[in-house]
Amino acid sequence: MRLDPASPADLSVQIASAIRDAIVAGELIVDQRLPSEAELSEQFKVSRPTVREALKRLAAQSLIRTQRGATGGAFVNRISFEEAYSQQITTSTLLLSMNAVSFETACEARYALERACAPLSAARRSADHLATMRAEIHRQGQPGLTDEAFCASDVAFHRALVDGAGNPVMSYQLAGAVEAMQPLMNMITFTARDRARIVAMHSDIADAMTEQDGPAVEAGLTVLERETQQLALNAIAARQAQKTSAR
Amino acid sequence: MRLDPASPADLSVQIASAIRDAIVAGELIVDQRLPSEAELSEQFKVSRPTVREALKRLAAQSLIRTQRGATGGAFVNRISFEEAYSQQITTSTLLLSMNAVSFETACEARYALERACAPLSAARRSADHLATMRAEIHRQGQPGLTDEAFCASDVAFHRALVDGAGNPVMSYQLAGAVEAMQPLMNMITFTARDRARIVAMHSDIADAMTEQDGPAVEAGLTVLERETQQLALNAIAARQAQKTSAR
DNA sequence: TGCGAATTTAATGTCAGACATTTAAAAACG
DNA sequence: CGTTTTTAAATGTCTGACATTAAATTCGCA
């Protein structure tokens, strides 16, 4: 690991890159301990705070973890699926909220990807997944549920569907697509009638899952997508009307 | 933004979380300037280096960017799709390589998600996307191409297919699935005959794209998935045999 | 001899203050 | 009025110190 003295980038950025490259290239193995901060600062010919800033950057990406104490130090981290999930979700959420992605685009992507899970999930889902889906459907039917809680339950329902495929890589990739939609969904107000329709569609999907009928699950998702898009259009129209009348 | 004095976490972690939450909650708008490091250190009652470590964490996630000079400081960053792409790819790649994800699982996820793009991409692809696909197919047929270059071209081909859907959210979500497979694919040795078969399959897919025949694209991808899985099995078997004979 | 408690030690976490560097705005000057 | 110089404010980096943590070691005692 060496630095490019001609590089215009800040030292801490360069050091972080050098270590990251070493990890990605496999020169540093999982659970291997990095040299101590003092050693690194000597090796790179920089001060300890600079090394620390570099290490913090890597820690933020879960590439390393640090431990205090006598045998402590920075260790190459095995990125767990859970950590990767949550990173994926925050990045996706911010990406959508900051880039004025239309509801339509995000929704289309989400349902397209979710349909990709349908055949696998229908074939492999466990009783647990079915139970989760049914439980969330039941919750969604309860009166007095806030819109936010309804959306959260919706997300849980869809996650169960995705997880049913039993493919952790797929669950990971979809985590962002499903969860990042939640803030967008929260802008919709669901009337009692809307909810009833959605619950009915969820039931259809759960039924198809129970019977391991992949195509039926796909069809159910397509119907649900159309409904969701329509609800969003109505919500946007309502907001427009409100704005006009306020003038 | 305040800290929880009872929290066991390190100060810099707490400060980073507080600022991150403020950004995610929308209290800090894109391009808004954060207080200077000196002000933050006073506000949080910590030293400047501690604040800096927190800011570096956020910078690593592209949540903020910093600028030097008189009007400089830390600014809330608009995460671009490109930045999100590259983050997605490194995280996905490490996740796969560190967690002993089987080729089968990763490959299944990738092709399932890619098939989800097929109908949209077949309908919407531009001439540009088609040209890219054809160009990559041509490159793949060139003799003397290294296995790595072949894989890289394969990735470019698939990205064109995904981008053809014209849905940036989908392209983003799939970037990880497609690119992270490359290291796994690099472990396979492609014989001339293997390559010829793959090129033929790519041609079939490109033909279907040209005719905007979504189902045919899906079918082509399914065939390609089967072929890829088979090649991987052979590669693993070959490796096993080598190991046995070495004893 | 064996075991528990106290001590040592090596590492990260935090702090304080200083200087270097960069950049834009303000001031001076022709 | 335009150009150049100066100034100021911010981040980037350095030095050196102390605090905290947790494992390893030593010591005391049964």
Coordinates of C-alpha atoms in Angstrom, one line a residue, chain A residues 10 12 20 23-24 28 30 49 52-54 56-61 63 66 68 76-81 84 87-88 90-101 104-106 108-110 112-117 120 124 165-170 172-174 176-178 180, chain B residues 10 12 20 23-24 28 30 49 52-54 56-61 63 66 68 76-81 84 87-88 90-101 104-106 108-110 112-117 120 124 165-170 172-174 176-178 180:
Chain A
D10 CA -6.6 14.9 0.4
S12 CA -7.0 10.9 4.3
R20 CA -9.9 -0.1 0.6
I23 CA -9.3 -5.2 1.0
V24 CA -11.2 -5.4 -2.3
L28 CA -6.3 -8.1 3.5
V30 CA -11.5 -11.0 6.7
P49 CA -5.4 12.1 13.2
R52 CA -7.9 8.1 11.9
E53 CA -10.0 10.1 9.5
A54 CA -9.2 7.5 6.8
K56 CA -13.4 6.4 10.0
R57 CA -14.3 6.6 6.3
L58 CA -13.7 2.8 6.0
A59 CA -15.7 2.1 9.2
A60 CA -18.6 4.1 7.7
Q61 CA -18.7 1.7 4.9
L63 CA -15.2 -2.3 5.6
T66 CA -12.4 -1.2 15.5
R68 CA -10.3 -0.9 21.9
V76 CA -11.2 -6.2 8.2
N77 CA -14.9 -6.7 8.6
R78 CA -17.0 -9.3 7.1
I79 CA -19.9 -7.3 5.7
S80 CA -23.1 -9.0 7.0
F81 CA -26.2 -9.1 4.9
A84 CA -25.5 -4.3 3.7
Q87 CA -26.8 0.7 3.9
Q88 CA -28.7 -0.2 0.7
T90 CA -30.5 4.5 3.3
T91 CA -28.7 5.0 0.0
S92 CA -31.8 4.1 -2.0
T93 CA -34.1 6.3 0.1
L94 CA -31.9 9.3 -0.2
L95 CA -31.4 8.7 -3.9
L96 CA -35.1 8.8 -4.5
S97 CA -35.9 11.7 -2.2
M98 CA -33.1 13.9 -3.4
N99 CA -33.3 13.3 -7.2
A100 CA -37.0 14.0 -7.7
V101 CA -37.6 10.5 -9.0
E104 CA -44.2 6.2 -11.4
T105 CA -40.6 5.3 -12.1
A106 CA -39.8 4.0 -8.6
E108 CA -42.4 0.5 -11.9
A109 CA -38.9 -0.6 -10.8
R110 CA -40.1 -2.0 -7.6
A112 CA -40.9 -5.3 -11.9
L113 CA -38.2 -6.6 -9.6
E114 CA -40.7 -8.0 -7.2
R115 CA -42.4 -10.0 -10.0
A116 CA -39.0 -11.4 -10.6
C117 CA -39.1 -13.0 -7.2
L120 CA -39.1 -18.6 -6.9
R124 CA -40.0 -22.2 -2.1
A165 CA -37.6 -16.9 -2.5
G166 CA -34.9 -18.1 -0.1
N167 CA -32.2 -16.2 -2.0
P168 CA -30.3 -13.8 0.3
V169 CA -28.7 -12.0 -2.6
M170 CA -32.1 -11.3 -4.1
Y172 CA -30.6 -7.8 -0.4
Q173 CA -31.0 -6.3 -3.8
L174 CA -34.7 -5.8 -3.3
G176 CA -33.7 -1.0 -1.4
A177 CA -36.4 -1.1 -4.0
V178 CA -39.1 -2.0 -1.5
A180 CA -37.2 3.2 -0.3
Chain B
D10 CA -18.4 6.7 20.6
S12 CA -18.0 10.6 16.6
R20 CA -27.4 11.8 9.2
I23 CA -30.5 14.9 6.6
V24 CA -32.7 11.8 6.1
L28 CA -31.1 19.7 6.2
V30 CA -29.6 19.6 -0.3
P49 CA -11.0 16.3 15.6
R52 CA -14.1 15.9 11.8
E53 CA -14.2 12.1 12.2
A54 CA -18.0 12.3 12.2
K56 CA -15.6 12.0 7.4
R57 CA -18.0 9.1 8.1
L58 CA -20.7 11.1 6.3
A59 CA -18.5 12.0 3.5
A60 CA -17.7 8.3 2.9
Q61 CA -21.4 7.7 2.4
L63 CA -24.0 12.3 2.4
T66 CA -16.6 19.5 1.9
R68 CA -12.1 24.5 1.5
V76 CA -25.5 18.3 2.2
N77 CA -24.8 16.4 -1.0
R78 CA -27.2 15.4 -3.6
I79 CA -26.4 11.7 -4.1
S80 CA -26.0 11.2 -7.8
F81 CA -27.1 8.0 -9.4
A84 CA -24.9 5.4 -5.7
Q87 CA -21.3 2.4 -3.8
Q88 CA -23.8 -0.3 -4.6
T90 CA -18.5 -2.2 -4.1
T91 CA -20.9 -3.2 -1.3
S92 CA -22.4 -6.0 -3.4
T93 CA -19.0 -7.3 -4.6
L94 CA -17.7 -7.5 -1.1
L95 CA -20.9 -9.0 0.2
L96 CA -20.6 -11.8 -2.3
S97 CA -16.9 -12.4 -1.9
M98 CA -16.9 -12.3 1.9
N99 CA -19.9 -14.4 2.6
A100 CA -19.2 -17.4 0.5
V101 CA -22.3 -16.9 -1.5
E104 CA -25.7 -20.6 -8.1
T105 CA -27.4 -18.2 -5.7
A106 CA -25.8 -15.1 -7.1
E108 CA -30.1 -17.1 -9.9
A109 CA -30.7 -13.6 -8.4
R110 CA -29.0 -11.8 -11.2
A112 CA -34.2 -13.3 -12.2
L113 CA -33.8 -9.6 -11.8
E114 CA -32.6 -9.1 -15.3
R115 CA -35.6 -11.0 -16.7
A116 CA -37.7 -8.4 -14.8
C117 CA -36.2 -5.7 -17.1
L120 CA -39.7 -2.9 -20.3
R124 CA -38.3 1.0 -24.9
A165 CA -35.6 -0.1 -19.8
G166 CA -35.1 3.6 -19.4
N167 CA -35.7 3.4 -15.7
P168 CA -32.8 4.8 -13.7
V169 CA -34.0 3.3 -10.4
M170 CA -34.0 -0.1 -12.0
Y172 CA -29.3 1.4 -10.1
Q173 CA -30.8 -1.6 -8.3
L174 CA -29.4 -4.0 -10.9
G176 CA -24.9 -4.4 -8.0
A177 CA -26.5 -7.7 -9.2
V178 CA -24.8 -7.5 -12.5
A180 CA -20.8 -8.1 -8.5

